CSV table of C-alpha atoms and ligand atoms in Angstrom, one decimal:
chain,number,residue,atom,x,y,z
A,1,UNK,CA,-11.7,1.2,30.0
A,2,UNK,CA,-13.4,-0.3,26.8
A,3,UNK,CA,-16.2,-3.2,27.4
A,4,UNK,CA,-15.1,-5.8,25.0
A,5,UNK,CA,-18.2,-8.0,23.9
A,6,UNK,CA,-18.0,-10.8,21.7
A,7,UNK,CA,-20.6,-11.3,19.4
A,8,UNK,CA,-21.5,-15.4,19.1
A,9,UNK,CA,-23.5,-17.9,18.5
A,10,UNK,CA,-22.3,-21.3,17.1
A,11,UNK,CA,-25.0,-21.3,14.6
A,12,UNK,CA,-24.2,-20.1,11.3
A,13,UNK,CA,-26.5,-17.0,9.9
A,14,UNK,CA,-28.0,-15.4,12.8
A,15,UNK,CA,-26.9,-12.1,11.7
A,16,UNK,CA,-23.7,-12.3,13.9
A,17,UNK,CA,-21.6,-10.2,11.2
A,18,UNK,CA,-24.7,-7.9,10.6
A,19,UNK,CA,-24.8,-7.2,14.2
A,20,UNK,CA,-21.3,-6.5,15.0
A,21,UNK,CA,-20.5,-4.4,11.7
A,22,UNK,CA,-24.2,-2.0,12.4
A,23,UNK,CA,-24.0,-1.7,16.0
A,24,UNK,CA,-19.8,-0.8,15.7
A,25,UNK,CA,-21.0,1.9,12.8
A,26,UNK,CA,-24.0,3.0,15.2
A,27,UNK,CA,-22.0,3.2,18.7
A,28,UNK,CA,-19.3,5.5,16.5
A,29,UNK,CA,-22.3,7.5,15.1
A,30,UNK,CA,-23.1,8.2,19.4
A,31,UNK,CA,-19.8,9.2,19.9
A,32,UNK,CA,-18.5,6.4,20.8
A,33,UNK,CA,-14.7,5.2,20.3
A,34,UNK,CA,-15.1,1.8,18.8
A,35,UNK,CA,-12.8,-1.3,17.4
A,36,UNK,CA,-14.0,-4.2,15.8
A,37,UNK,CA,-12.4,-7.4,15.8
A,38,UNK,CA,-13.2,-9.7,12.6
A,39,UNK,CA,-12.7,-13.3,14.0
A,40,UNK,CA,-13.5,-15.5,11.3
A,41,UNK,CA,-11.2,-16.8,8.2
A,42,UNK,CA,-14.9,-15.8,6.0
A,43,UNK,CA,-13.6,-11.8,7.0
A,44,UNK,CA,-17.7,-11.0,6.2
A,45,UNK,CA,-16.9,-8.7,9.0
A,46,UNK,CA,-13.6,-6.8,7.3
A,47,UNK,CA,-15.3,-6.8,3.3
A,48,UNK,CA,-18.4,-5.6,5.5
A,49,UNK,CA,-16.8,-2.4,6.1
A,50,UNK,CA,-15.0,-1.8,3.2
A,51,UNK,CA,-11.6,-2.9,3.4
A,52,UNK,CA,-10.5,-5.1,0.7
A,53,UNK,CA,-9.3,-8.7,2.3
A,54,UNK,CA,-6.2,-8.5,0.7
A,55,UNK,CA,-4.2,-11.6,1.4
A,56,UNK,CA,-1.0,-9.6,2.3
A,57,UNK,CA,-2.5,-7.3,4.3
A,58,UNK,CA,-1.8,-8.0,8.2
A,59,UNK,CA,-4.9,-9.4,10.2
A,60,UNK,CA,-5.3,-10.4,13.5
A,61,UNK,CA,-3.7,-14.0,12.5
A,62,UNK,CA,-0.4,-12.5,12.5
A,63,UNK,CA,-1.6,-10.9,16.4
A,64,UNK,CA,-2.6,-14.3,17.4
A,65,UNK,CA,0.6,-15.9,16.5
A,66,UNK,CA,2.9,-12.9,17.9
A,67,UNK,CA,3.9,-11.3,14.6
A,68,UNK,CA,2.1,-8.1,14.3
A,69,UNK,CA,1.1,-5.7,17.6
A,70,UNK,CA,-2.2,-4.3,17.2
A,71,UNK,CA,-1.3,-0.5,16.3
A,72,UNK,CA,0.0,-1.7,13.3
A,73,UNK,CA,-2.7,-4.3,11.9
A,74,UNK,CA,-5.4,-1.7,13.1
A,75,UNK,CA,-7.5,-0.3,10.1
A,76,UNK,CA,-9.6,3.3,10.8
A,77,UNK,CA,-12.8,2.8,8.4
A,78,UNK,CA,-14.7,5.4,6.8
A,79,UNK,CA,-17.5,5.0,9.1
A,80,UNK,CA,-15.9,6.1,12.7
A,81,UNK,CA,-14.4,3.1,14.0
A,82,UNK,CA,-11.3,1.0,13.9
A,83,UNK,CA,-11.1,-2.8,12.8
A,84,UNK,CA,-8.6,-5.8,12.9
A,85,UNK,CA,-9.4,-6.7,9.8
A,86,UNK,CA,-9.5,-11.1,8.6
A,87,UNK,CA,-9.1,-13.2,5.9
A,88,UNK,CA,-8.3,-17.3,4.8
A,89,UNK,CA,-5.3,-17.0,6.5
A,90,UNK,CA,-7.0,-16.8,9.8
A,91,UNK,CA,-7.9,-20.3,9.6
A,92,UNK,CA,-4.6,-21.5,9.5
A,93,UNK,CA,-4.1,-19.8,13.1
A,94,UNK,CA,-6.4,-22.5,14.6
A,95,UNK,CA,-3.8,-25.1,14.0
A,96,UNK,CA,-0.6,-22.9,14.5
A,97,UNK,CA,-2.0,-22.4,18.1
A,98,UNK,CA,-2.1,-25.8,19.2
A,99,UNK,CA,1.6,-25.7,19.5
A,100,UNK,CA,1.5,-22.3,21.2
A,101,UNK,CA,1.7,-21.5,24.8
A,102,UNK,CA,-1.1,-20.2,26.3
A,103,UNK,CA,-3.0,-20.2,23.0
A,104,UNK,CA,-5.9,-19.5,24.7
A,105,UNK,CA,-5.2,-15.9,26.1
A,106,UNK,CA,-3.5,-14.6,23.0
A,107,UNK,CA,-5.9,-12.2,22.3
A,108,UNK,CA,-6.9,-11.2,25.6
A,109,UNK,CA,-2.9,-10.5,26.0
A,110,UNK,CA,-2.7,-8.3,22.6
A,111,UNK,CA,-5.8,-6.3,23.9
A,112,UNK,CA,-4.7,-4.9,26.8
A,113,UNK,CA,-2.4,-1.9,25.9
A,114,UNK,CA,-5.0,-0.6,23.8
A,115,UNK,CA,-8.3,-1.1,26.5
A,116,UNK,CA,-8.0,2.7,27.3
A,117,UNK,CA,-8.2,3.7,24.0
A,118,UNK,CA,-12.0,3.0,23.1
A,119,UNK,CA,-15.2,2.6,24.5
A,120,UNK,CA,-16.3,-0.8,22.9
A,121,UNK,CA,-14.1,-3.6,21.2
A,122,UNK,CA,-16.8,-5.8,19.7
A,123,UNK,CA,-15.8,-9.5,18.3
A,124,UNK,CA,-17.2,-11.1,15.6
A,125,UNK,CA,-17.0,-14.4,16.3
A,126,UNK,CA,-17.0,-17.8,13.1
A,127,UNK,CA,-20.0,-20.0,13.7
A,128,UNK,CA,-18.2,-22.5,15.4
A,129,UNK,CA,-16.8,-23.5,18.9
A,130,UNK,CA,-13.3,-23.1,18.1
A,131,UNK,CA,-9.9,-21.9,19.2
A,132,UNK,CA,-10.9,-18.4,17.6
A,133,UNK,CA,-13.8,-18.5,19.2
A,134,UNK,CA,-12.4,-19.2,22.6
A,135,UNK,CA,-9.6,-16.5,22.3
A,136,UNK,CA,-12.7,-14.3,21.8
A,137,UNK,CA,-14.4,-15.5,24.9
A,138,UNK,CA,-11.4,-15.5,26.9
A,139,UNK,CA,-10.6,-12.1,25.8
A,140,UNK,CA,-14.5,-10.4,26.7
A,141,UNK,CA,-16.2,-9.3,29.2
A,142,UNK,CA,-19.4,-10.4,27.9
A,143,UNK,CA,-21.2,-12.1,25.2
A,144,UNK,CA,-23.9,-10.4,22.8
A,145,UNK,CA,-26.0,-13.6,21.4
A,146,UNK,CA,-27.7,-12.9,18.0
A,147,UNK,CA,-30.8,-15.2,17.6
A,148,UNK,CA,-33.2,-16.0,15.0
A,149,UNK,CA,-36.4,-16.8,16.9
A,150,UNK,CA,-37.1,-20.2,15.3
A,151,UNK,CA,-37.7,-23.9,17.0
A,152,UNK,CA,-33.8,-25.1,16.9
A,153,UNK,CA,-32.7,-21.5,18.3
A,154,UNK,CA,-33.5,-22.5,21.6
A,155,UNK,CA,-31.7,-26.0,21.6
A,156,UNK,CA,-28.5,-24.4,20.3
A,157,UNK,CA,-29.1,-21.6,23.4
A,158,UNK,CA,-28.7,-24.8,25.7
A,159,UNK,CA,-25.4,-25.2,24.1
A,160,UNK,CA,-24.1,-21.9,24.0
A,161,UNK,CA,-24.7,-21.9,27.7
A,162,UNK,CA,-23.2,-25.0,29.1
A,163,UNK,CA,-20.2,-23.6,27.0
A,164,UNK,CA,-20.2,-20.4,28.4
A,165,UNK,CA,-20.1,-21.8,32.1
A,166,UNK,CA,-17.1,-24.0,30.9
A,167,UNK,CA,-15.4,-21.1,29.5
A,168,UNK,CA,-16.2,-19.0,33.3
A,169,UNK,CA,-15.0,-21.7,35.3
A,170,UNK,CA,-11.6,-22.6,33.5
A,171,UNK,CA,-10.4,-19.5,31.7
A,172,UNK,CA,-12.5,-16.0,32.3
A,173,UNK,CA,-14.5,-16.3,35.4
A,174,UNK,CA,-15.8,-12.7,34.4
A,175,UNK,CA,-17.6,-13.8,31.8
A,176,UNK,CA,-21.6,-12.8,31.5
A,177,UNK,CA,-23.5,-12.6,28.8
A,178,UNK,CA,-24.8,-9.1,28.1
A,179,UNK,CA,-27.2,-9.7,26.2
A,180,UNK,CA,-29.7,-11.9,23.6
A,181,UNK,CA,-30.6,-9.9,20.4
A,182,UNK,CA,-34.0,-11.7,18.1
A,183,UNK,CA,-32.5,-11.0,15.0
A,184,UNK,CA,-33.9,-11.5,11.5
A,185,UNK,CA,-37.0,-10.8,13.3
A,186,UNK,CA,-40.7,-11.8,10.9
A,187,UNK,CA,-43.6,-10.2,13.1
A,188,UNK,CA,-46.0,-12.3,11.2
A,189,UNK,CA,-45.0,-15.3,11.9
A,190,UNK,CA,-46.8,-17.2,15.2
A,191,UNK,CA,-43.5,-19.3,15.5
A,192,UNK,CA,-41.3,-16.6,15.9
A,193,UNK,CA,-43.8,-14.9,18.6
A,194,UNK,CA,-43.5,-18.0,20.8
A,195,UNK,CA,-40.0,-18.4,20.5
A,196,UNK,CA,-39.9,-15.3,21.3
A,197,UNK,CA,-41.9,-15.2,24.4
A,198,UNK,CA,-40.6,-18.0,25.7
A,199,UNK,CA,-36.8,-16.3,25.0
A,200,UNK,CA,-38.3,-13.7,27.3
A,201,UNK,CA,-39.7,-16.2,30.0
A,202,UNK,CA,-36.2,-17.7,29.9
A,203,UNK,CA,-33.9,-15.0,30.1
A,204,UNK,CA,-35.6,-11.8,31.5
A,205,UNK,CA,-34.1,-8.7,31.0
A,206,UNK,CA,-31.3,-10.0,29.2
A,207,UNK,CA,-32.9,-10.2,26.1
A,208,UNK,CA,-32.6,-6.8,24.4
A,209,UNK,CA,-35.6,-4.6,24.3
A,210,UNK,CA,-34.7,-3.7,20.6
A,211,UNK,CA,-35.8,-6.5,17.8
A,212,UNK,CA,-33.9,-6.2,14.4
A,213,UNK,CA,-36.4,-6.9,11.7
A,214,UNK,CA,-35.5,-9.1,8.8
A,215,UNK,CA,-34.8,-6.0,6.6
A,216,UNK,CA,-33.7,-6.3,3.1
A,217,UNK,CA,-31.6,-3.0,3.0
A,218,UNK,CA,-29.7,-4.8,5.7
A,219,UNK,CA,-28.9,-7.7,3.2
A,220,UNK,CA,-27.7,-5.5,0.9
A,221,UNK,CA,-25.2,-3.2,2.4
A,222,UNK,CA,-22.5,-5.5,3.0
A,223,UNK,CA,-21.9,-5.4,-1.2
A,224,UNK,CA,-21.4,-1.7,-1.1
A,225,UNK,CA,-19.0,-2.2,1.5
A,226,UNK,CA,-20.7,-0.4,4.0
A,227,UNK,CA,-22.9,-0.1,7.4
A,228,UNK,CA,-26.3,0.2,7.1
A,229,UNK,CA,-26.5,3.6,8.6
A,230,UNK,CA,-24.3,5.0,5.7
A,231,UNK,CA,-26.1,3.4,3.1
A,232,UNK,CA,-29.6,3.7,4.2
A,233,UNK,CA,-29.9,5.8,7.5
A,234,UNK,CA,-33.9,5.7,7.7
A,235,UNK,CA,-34.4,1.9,6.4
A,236,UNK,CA,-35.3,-0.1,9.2
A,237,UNK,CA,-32.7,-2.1,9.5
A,238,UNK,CA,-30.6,1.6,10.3
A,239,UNK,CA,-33.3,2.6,12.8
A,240,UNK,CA,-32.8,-1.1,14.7
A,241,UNK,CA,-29.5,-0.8,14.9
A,242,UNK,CA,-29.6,2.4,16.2
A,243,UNK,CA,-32.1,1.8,18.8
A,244,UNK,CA,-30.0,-1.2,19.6
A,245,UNK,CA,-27.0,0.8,20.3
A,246,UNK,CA,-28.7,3.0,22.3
A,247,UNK,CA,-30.2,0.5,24.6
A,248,UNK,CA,-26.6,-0.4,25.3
A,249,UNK,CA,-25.6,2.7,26.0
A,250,UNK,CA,-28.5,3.5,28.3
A,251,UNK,CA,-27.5,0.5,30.4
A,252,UNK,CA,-24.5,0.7,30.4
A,253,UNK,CA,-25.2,4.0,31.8
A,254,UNK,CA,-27.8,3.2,34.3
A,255,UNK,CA,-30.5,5.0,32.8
A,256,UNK,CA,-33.6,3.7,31.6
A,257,UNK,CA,-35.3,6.1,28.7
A,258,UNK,CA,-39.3,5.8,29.3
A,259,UNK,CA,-39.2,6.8,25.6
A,260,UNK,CA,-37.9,3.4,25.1
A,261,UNK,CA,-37.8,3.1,21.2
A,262,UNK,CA,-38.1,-0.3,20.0
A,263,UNK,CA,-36.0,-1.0,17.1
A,264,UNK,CA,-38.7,-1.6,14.3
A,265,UNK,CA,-41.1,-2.9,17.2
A,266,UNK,CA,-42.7,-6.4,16.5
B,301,ATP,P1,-22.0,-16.8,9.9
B,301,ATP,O1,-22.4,-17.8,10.9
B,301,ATP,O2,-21.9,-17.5,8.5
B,301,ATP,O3,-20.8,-16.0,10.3
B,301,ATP,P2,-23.7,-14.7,10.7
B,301,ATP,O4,-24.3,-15.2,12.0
B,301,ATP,O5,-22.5,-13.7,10.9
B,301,ATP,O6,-23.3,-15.8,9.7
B,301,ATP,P3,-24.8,-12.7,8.9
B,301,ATP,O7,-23.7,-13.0,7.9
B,301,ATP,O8,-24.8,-11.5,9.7
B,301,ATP,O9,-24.9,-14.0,9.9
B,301,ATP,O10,-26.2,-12.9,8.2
B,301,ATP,C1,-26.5,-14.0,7.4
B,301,ATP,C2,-27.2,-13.5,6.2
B,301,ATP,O11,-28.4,-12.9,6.5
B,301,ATP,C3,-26.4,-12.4,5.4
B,301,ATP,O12,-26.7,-12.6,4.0
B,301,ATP,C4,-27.0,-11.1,5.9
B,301,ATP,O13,-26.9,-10.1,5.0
B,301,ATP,C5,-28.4,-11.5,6.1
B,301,ATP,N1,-29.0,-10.8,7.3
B,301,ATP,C6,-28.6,-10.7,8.5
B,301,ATP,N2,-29.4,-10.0,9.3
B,301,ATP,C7,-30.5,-9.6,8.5
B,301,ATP,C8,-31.7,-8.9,8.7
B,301,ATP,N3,-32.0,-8.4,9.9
B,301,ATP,N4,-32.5,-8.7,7.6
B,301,ATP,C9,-32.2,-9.2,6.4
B,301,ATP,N5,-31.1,-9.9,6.2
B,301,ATP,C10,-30.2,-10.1,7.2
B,302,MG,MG1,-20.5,-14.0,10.3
């Protein structure tokens, strides 16, 4: 049965998009059977990958609001995985679903015939706490948070949090967070250490062993329309990403490398 992860973080540019688009291309590179969900009216996510955001072409709007099943909006990419691709029209789903029934669970609903059919559905969640953003909670098992280690990262944190519990206690008690990934990550600079430290001091082992380094090759992929790994397979940013899917394989798995590669190490 897949582990479906959503990918959040209410604050906008975290690398969010990066993350989910890398580590989908990098879990399909391991042989892993992968679907991403693009869950924000931007569709970063869908150009990301290459597929054109087309405004007639079927997106997981018309899944939310019960017009399309998910074998026919699903997309295979040229990079090994599957996505349900976005665009504008997304955003109008946010107000269409207030009328809806159950508005909340529509995703998790649509994602059930298709859970045995990969190994990872990753979301890629707007920056914002909204109704898209909740169908993507309600729907996952767990949350991947993308953080820049900076001084307002940690306030935000508090807030992701208190949300979170909300979420477990009125609509997916099964929710955990899987992980907190330091994104955008500049060694050099003493603020980002401490915030990084204390991240550690905070969370434990929850915060992911790899760091993604603030890596221009990264940047610059999504205008090719492609991954990282299939633009630049030995930048940095490829080698993080890698490292990063790994470590979530490995515990997922149980096992604990003592090789333990650091994405591009601090
Ligand atoms: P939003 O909240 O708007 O959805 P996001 O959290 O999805 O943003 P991204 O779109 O992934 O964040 O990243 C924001 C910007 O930073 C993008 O231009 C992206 O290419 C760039 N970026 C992300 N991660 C890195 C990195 N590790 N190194 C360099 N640039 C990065
Ligand atoms: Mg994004």
């Amino acid at each position: 049965m897949a582990k479906i992860l959503a990918v959040t973080n209410q604050k906008g540019g975290v690398g969010k998009t990066t993350t989910a688009v890398n580590l989908s291309a990098c879990l399909a590179v391991l042989g892993q059977r992968v679907l991403m969900i693009d869950l924000d009216p931007q569709g970063n996510a869908t150009t990301g990958c290459g597929v054109a955001k087309r405004v007639a072409l079927p997106t997981v709007y018309q899944i939310l609001i019960g017009r399309s099943s998910l074998s026919e909006t699903c997309i295979r990419t040229d990079f090994g995985f599957d996505i349900l691709p976005a665009n504008r029209e997304l955003a109008g789903a946010e107000v269409e679903l207030i009328e809806m029934g159950g508005r909340e669970f529509r995703l998790r609903d649509a994602l059930v015939p298709v859970q045995d059919e990969y190994d990872f559905i990753l979301m890629d969640c707007p920056p914002a706490l909204n109704m898209l953003t909740v169908n993507g909670l309600v729907a996952a098992d767990a949350v991947m948070i993308p953080m820049q280690c900076e001084y307002y990262a940690l306030e935000g944190l508090t807030d992701l949090v208190a949300t979170l519990k909300k979420v477990r206690a009125n609509l997916n008690s099964r929710l955990e967070i899987e992980g907190l990934l330091r994104t955008l990550f500049d060694s050099r600079s003493t603020l980002t250490q401490q915030v990084s430290s204390e991240l550690v001091d905070h969370f434990g082992s929850k915060v992911y062993r790899t760091i993604i380094p603030r890596n221009v090759r990264l940047a610059e992929a999504p205008s090719y329309g492609k991954p990282v790994i299939a633009f630049d397979r030995l930048s940095k940013g490829a080698q993080a990403y890698k490292a990063l899917a790994q470590e979530i394989l490995d515990r997922r798995d149980g096992t604990v490398r003592s090789d333990a590669t650091q994405g591009a190490e601090a």
